[in-house]
Coordinates of N, CA, C and O in Angstrom, one line a residue:
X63 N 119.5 95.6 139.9 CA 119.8 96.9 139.4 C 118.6 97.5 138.6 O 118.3 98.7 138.6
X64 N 117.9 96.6 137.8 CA 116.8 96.9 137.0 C 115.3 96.7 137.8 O 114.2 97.3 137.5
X65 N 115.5 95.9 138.5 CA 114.0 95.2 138.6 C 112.6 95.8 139.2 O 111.5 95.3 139.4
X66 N 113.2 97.4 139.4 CA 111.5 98.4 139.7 C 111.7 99.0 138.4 O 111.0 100.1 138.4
X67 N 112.3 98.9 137.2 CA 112.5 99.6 136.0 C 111.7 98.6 135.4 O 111.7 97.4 135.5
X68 N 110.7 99.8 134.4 CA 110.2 99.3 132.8 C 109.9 99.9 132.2 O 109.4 101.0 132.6
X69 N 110.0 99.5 130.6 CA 110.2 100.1 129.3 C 108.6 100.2 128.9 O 108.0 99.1 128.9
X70 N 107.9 101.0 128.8 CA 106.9 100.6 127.8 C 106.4 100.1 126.7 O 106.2 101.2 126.1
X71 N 106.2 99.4 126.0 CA 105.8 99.5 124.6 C 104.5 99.7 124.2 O 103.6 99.1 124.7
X72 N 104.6 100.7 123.2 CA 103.2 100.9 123.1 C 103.0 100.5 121.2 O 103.9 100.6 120.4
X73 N 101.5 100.1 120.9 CA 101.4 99.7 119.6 C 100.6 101.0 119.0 O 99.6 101.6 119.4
X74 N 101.2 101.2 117.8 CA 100.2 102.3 116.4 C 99.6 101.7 115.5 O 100.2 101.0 114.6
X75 N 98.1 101.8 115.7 CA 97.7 101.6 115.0 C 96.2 102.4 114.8 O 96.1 103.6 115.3
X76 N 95.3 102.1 114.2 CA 94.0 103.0 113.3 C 92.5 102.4 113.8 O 92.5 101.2 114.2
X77 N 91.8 102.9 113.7 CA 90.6 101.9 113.8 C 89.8 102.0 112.3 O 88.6 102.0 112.0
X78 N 90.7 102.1 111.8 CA 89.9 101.8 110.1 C 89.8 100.2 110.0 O 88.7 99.8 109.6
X79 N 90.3 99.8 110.2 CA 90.0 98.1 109.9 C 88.8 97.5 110.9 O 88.3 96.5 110.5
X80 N 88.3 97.9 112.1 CA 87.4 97.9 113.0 C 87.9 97.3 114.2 O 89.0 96.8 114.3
X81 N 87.2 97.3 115.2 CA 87.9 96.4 116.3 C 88.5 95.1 116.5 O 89.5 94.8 117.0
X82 N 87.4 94.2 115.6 CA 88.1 92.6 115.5 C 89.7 93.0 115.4 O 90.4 92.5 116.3
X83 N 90.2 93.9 114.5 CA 92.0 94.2 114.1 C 92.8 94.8 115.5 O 94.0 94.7 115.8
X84 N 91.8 95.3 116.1 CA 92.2 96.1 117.2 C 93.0 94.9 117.8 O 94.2 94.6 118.0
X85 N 91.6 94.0 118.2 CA 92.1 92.8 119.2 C 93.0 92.2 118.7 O 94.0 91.9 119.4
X86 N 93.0 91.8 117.2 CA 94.2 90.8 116.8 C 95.4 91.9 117.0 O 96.4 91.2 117.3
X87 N 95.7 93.3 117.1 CA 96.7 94.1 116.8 C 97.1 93.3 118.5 O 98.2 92.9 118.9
X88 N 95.9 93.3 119.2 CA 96.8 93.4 120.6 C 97.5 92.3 120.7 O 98.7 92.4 121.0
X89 N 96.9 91.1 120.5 CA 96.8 89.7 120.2 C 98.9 89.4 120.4 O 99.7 88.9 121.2
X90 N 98.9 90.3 119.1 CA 99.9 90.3 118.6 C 101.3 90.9 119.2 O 102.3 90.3 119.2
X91 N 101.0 92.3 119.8 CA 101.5 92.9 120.8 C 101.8 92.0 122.1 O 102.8 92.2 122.8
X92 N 101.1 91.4 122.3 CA 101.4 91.3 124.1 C 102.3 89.6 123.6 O 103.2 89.2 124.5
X93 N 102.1 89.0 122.6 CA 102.8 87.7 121.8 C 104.2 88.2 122.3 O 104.8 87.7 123.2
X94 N 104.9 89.6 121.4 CA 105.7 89.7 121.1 C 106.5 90.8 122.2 O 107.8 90.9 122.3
X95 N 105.4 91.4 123.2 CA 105.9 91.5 124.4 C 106.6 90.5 125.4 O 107.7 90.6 125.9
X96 N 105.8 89.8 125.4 CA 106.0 88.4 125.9 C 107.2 87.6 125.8 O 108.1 87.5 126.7
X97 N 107.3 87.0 124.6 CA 108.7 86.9 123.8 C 110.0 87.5 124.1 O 111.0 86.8 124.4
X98 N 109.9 89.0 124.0 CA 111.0 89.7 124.5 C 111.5 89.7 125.3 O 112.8 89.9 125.3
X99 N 110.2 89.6 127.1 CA 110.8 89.3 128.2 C 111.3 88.0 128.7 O 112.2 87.8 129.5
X100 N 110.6 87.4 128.1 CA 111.1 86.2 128.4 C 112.5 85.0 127.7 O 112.9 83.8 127.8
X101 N 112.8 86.4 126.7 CA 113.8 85.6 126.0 C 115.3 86.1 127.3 O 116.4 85.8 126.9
X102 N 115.3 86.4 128.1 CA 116.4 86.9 128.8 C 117.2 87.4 127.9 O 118.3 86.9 128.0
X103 N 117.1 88.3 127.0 CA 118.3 89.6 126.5 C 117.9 90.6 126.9 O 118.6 91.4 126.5
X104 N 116.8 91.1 127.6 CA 116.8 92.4 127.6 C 116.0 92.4 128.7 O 115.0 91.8 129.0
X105 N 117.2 93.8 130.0 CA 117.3 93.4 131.5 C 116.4 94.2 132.3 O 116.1 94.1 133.5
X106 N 115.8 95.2 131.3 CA 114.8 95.7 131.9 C 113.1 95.1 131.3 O 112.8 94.9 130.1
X107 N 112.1 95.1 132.6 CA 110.8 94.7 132.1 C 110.1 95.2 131.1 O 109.8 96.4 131.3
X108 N 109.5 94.5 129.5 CA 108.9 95.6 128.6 C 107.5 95.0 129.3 O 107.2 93.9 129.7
X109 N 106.9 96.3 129.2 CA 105.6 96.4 129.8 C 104.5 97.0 128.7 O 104.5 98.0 128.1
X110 N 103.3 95.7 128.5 CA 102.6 96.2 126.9 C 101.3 97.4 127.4 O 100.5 97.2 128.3
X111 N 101.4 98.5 126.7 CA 100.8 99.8 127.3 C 99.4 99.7 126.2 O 98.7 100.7 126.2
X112 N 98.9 98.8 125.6 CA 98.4 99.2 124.9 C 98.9 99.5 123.5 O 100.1 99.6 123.3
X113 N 97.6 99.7 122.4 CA 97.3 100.0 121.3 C 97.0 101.4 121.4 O 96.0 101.7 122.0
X114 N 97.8 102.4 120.8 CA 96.8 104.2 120.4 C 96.0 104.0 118.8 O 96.3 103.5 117.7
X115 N 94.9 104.6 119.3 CA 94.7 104.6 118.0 C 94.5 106.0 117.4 O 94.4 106.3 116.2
X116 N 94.4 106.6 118.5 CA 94.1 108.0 118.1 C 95.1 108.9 119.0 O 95.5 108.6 120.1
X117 N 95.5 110.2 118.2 CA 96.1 111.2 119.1 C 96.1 111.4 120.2 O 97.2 111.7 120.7
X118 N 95.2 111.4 120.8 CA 94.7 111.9 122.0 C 95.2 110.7 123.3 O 95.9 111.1 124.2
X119 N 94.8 109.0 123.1 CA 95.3 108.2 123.2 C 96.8 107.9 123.6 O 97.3 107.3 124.5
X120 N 97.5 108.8 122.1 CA 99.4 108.4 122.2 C 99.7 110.1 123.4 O 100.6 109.9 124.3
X121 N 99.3 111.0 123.3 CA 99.4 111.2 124.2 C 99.3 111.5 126.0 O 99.9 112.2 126.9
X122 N 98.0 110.5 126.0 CA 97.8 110.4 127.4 C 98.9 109.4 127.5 O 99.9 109.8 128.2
X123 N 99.1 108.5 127.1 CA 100.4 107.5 127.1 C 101.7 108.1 127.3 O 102.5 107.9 128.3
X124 N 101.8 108.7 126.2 CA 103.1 109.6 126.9 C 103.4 110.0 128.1 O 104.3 109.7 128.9
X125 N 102.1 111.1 128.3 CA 102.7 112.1 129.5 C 102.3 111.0 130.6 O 102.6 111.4 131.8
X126 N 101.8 109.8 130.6 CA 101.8 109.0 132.1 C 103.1 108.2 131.8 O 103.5 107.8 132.9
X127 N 103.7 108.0 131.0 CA 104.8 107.4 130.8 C 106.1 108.4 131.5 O 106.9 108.1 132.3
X128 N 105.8 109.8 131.0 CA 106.6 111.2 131.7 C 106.7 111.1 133.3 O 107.8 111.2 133.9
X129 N 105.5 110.8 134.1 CA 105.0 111.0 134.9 C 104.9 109.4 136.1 O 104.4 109.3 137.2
X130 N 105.5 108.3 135.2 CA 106.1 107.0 135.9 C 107.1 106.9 136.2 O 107.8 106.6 135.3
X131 N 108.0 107.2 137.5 CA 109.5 106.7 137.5 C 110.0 105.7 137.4 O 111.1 105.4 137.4
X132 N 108.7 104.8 137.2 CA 109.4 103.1 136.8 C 109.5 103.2 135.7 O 110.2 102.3 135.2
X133 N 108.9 104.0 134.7 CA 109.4 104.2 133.1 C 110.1 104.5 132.8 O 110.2 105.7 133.0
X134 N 111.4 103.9 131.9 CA 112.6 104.4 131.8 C 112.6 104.7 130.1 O 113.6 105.0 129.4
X135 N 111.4 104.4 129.6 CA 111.7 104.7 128.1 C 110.2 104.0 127.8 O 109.4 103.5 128.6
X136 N 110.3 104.3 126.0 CA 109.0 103.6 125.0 C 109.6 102.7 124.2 O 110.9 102.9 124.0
X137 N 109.1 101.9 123.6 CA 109.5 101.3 122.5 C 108.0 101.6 121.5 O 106.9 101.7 122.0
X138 N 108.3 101.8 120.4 CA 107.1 102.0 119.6 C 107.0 100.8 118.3 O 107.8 100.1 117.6
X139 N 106.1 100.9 118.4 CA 105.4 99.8 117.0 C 104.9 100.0 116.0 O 104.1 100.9 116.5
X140 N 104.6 100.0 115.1 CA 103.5 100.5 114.4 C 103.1 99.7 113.5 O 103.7 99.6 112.5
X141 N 101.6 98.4 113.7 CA 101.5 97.8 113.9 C 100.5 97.6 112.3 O 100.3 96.5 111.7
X142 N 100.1 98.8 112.1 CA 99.2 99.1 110.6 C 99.5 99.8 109.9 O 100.7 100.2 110.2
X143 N 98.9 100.4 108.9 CA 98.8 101.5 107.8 C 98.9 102.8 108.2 O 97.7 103.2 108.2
X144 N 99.8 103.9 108.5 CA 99.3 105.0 108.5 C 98.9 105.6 110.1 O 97.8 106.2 110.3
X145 N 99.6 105.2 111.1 CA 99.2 105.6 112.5 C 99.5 106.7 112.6 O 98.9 107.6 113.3
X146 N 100.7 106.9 112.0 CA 101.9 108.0 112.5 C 101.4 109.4 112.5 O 101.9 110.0 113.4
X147 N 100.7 110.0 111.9 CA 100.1 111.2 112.1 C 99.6 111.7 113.2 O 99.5 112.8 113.7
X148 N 99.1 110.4 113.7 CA 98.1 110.5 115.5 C 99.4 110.7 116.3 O 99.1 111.3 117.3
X149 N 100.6 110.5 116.3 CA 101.9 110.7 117.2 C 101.9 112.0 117.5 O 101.4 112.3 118.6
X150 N 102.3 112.8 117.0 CA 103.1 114.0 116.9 C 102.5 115.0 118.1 O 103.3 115.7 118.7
X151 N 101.2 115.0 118.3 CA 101.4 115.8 119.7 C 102.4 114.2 121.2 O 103.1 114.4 122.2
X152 N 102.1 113.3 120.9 CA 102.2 113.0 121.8 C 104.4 112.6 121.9 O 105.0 112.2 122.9
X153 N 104.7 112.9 120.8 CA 106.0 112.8 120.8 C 106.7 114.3 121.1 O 107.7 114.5 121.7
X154 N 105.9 115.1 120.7 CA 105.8 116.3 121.3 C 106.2 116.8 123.3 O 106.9 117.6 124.0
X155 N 105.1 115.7 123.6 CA 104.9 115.7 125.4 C 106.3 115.1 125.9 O 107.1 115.5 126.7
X156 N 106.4 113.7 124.9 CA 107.4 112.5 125.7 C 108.9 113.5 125.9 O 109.5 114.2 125.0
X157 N 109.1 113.2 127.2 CA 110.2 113.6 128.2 C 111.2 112.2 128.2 O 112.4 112.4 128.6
X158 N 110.9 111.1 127.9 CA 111.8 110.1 128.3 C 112.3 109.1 126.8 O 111.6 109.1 125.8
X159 N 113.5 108.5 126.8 CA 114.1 107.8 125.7 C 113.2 107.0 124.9 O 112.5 106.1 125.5
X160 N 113.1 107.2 123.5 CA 112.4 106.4 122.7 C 112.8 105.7 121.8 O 113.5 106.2 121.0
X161 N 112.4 104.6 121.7 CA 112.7 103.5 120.5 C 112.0 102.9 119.5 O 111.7 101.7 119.6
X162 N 111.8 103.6 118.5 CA 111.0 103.1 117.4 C 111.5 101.6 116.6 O 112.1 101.7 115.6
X163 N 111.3 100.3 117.1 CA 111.0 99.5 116.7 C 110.7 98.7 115.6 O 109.7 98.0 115.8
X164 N 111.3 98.8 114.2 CA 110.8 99.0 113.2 C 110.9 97.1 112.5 O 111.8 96.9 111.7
X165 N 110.1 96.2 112.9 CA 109.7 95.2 112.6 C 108.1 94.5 112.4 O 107.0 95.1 112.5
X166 N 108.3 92.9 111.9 CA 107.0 92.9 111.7 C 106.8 91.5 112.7 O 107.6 90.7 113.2
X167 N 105.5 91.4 112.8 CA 104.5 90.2 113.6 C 105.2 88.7 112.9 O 105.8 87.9 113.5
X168 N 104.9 88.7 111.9 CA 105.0 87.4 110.8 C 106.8 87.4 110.4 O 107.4 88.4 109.8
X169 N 107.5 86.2 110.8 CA 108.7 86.2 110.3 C 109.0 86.2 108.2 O 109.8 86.6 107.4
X170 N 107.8 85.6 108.1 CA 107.5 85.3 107.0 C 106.1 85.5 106.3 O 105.1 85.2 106.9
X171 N 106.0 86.0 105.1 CA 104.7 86.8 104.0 C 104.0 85.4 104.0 O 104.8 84.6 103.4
X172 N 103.1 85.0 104.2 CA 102.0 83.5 104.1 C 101.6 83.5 102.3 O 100.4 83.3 102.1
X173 N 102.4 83.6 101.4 CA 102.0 83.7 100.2 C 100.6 83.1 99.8 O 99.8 83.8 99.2
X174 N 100.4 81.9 100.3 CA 99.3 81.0 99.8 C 98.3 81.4 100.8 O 97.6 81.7 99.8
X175 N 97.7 81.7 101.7 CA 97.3 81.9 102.5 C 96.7 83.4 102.6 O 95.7 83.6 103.3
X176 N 97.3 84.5 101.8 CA 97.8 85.5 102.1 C 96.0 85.9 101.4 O 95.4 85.2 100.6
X177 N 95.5 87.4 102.2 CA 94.4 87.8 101.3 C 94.3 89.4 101.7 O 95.2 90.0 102.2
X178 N 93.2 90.1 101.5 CA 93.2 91.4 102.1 C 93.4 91.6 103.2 O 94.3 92.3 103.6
X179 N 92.1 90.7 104.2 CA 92.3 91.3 106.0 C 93.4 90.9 106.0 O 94.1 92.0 106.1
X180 N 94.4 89.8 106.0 CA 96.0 89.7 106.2 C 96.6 91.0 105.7 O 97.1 91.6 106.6
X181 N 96.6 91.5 104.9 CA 97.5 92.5 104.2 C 96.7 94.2 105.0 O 97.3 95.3 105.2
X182 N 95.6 93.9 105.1 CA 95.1 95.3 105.8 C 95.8 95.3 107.5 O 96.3 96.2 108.1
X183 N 95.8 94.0 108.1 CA 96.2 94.1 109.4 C 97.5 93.9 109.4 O 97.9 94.1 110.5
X184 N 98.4 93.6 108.6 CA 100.0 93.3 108.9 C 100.5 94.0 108.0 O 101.0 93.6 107.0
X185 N 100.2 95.4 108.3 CA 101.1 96.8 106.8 C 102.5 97.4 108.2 O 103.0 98.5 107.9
X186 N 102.8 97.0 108.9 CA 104.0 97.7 109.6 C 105.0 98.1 109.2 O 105.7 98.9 109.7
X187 N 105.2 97.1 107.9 CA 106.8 98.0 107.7 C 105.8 99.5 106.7 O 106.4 100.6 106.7
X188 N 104.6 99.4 106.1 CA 104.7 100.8 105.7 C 104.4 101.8 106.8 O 104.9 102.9 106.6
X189 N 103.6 101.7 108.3 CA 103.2 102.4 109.4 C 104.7 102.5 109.7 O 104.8 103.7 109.9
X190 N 105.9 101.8 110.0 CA 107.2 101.7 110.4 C 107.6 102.8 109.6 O 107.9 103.7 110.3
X191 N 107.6 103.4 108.3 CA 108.3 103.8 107.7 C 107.7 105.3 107.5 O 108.4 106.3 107.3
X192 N 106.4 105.2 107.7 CA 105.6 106.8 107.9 C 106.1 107.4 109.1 O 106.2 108.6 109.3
X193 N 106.3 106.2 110.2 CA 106.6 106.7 111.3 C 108.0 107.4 111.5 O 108.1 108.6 111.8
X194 N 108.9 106.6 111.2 CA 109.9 107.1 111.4 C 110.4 108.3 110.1 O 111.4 109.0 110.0
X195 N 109.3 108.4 109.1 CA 109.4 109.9 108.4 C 108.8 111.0 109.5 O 109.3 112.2 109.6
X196 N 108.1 110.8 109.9 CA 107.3 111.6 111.0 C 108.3 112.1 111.9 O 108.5 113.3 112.2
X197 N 109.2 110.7 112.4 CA 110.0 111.3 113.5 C 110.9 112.3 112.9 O 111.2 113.5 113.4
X198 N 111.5 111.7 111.6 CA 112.8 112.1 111.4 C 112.7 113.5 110.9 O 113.7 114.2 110.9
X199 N 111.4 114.1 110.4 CA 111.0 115.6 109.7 C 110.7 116.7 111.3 O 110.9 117.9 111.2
X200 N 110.2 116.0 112.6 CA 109.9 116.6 113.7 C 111.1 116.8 114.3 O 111.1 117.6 115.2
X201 N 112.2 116.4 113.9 CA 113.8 115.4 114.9 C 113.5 115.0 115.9 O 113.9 115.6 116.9
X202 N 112.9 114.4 116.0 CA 112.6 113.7 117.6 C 113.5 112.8 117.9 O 113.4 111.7 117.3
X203 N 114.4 112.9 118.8 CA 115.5 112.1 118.9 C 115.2 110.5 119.6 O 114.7 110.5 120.7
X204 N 115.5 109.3 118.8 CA 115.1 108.1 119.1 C 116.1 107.0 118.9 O 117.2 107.4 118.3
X205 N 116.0 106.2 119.0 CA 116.9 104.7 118.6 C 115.6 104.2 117.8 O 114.5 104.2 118.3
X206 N 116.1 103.7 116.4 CA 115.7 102.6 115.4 C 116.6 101.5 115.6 O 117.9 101.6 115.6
X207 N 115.7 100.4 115.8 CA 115.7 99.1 115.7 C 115.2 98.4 114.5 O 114.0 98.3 114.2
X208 N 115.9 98.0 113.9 CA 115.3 97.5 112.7 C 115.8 95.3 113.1 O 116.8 94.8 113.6
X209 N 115.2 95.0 112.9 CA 114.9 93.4 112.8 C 113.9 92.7 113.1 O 113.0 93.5 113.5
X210 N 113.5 91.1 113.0 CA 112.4 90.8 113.4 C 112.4 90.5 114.9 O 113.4 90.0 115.5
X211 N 111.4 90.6 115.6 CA 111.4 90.4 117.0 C 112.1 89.2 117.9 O 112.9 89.1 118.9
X212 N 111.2 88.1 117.0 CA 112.5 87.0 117.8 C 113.8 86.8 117.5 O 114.3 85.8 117.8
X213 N 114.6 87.9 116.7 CA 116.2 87.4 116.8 C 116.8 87.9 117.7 O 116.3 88.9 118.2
X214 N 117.6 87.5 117.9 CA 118.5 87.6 119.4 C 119.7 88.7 119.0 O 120.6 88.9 119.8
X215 N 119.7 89.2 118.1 CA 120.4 90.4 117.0 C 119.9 91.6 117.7 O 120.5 92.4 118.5
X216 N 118.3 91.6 117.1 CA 117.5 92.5 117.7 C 117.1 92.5 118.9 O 116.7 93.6 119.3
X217 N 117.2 91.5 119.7 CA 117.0 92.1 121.3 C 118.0 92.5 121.8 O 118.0 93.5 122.6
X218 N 119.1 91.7 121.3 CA 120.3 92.4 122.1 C 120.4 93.8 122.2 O 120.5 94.5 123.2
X219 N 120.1 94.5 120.4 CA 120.2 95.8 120.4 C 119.2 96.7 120.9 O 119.2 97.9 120.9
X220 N 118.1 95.8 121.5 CA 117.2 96.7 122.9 C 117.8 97.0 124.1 O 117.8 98.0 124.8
X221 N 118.4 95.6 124.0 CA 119.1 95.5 125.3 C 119.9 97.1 126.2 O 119.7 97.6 127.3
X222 N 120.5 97.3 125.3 CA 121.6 97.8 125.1 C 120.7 99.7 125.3 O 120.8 100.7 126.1
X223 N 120.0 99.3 124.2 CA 119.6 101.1 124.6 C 118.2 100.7 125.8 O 117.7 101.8 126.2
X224 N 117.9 100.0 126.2 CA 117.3 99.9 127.3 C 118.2 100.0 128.5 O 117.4 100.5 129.4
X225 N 119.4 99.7 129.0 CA 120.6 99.9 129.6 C 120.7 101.5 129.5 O 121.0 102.0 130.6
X226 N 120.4 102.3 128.5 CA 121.3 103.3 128.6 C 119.7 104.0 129.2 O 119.7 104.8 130.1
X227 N 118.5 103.6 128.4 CA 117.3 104.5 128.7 C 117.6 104.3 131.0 O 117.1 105.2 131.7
X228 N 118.2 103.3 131.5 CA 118.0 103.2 132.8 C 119.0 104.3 133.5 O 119.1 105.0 134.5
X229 N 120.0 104.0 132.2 CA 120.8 105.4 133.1 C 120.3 106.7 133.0 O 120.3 107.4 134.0
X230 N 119.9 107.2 131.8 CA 119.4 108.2 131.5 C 118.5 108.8 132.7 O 118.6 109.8 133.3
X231 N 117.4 107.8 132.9 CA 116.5 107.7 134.4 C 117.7 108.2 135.7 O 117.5 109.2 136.4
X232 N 118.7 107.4 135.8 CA 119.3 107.4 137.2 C 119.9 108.8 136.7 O 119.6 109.6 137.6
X233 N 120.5 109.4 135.9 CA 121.0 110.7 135.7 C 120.1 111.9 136.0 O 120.3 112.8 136.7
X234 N 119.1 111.6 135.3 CA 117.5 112.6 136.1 C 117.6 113.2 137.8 O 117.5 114.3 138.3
X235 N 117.8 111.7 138.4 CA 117.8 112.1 139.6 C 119.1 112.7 140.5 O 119.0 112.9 141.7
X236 N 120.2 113.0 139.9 CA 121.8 113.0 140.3 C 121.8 114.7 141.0 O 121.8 115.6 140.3
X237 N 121.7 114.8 142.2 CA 122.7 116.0 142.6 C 123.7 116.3 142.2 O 124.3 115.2 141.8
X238 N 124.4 117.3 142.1 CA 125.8 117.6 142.2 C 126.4 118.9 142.2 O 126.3 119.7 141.3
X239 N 127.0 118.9 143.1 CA 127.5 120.4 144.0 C 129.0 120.5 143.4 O 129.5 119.4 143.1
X240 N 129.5 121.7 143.4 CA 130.9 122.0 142.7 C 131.6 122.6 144.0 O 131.0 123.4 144.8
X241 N 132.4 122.3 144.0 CA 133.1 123.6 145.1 C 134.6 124.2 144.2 O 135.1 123.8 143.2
X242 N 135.0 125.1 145.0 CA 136.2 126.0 144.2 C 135.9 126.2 142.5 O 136.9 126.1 141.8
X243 N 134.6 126.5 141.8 CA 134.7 127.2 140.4 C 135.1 128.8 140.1 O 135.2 129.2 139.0

């Protein structure tokens, strides 16, 4: 029933920290892509679209996301400090169900370990929380997910609106003729 269907996920983040972060952002991204499909809760394919870093970026993503019928939705990330402003035209374009995703990489803070570039590249819950002020002041209608990636809590509750992003898709396509109104 699912298996030409997929979700995209796409990662937010900045190129203020420089590329090396880019790569680790992806590093990290395609980790927890990965993870998700292969945990069997969640029955449609997520498919990792990339890092936006810039406006222009989140919205070429969008409208080819618009413009995929195997796309049945986004999942969003936001994976640094402060992406969320680069969104807004491209949330703007998106035609199809979105899921703002609001977790982090690290189940746990590395206290001992812990130094700036750690803390410059793993800020998501504050990018998580700009974002979803972004959404919520534009209304852009979405599902928040709040947990960490590998619990089985939180995929289920992908699951679930990933399910509904497939019907949403199959309803797109629906004729339907009335007779006697």
């Amino acid at each position: 029933m699912f298996e030409n269907l997929e979700i995209w996920w796409v990662t937010g983040a900045q190129l203020l920290y420089g590329g090396d972060a880019v790569v680790k952002v992806d590093a990290h991204s395609k980790e927890m892509v990965e993870g998700l499909n292969n945990s069997g809760n969640i029955p449609v394919k997520v498919v990792y679209k990339g890092t936006a870093n810039s406006s222009n970026e989140v919205e070429a993503v969008m409208k080819a996301a618009d413009n995929d019928e195997k796309c049945v939705g986004i999942i969003t990330w936001m994976h640094t400090f402060s992406p969320a402003k680069m969104w807004i035209k491209g949330l703007q374009a998106l035609q199809k169900p979105l899921l703002h995703f609001h977790t982090q990489y690290n189940a746990e803070i590395p206290w001992e370990t812990m130094d700036m570039d750690f803390m410059n590249l793993n800020q998501s819950a504050h990018g998580d929380i700009e974002f979803g002020h972004i959404c919520s002041r534009r209304r852009v209608p979405r599902k928040v997910v709040c947990g960490y990636w590998k619990s089985e809590e939180a995929q289920k509750k992908i699951a679930v609106w990933a399910r509904v992003a497939a019907g949403v898709a199959d309803a797109r396509k629906v004729r339907c003729l009335m007779f006697g109104s």
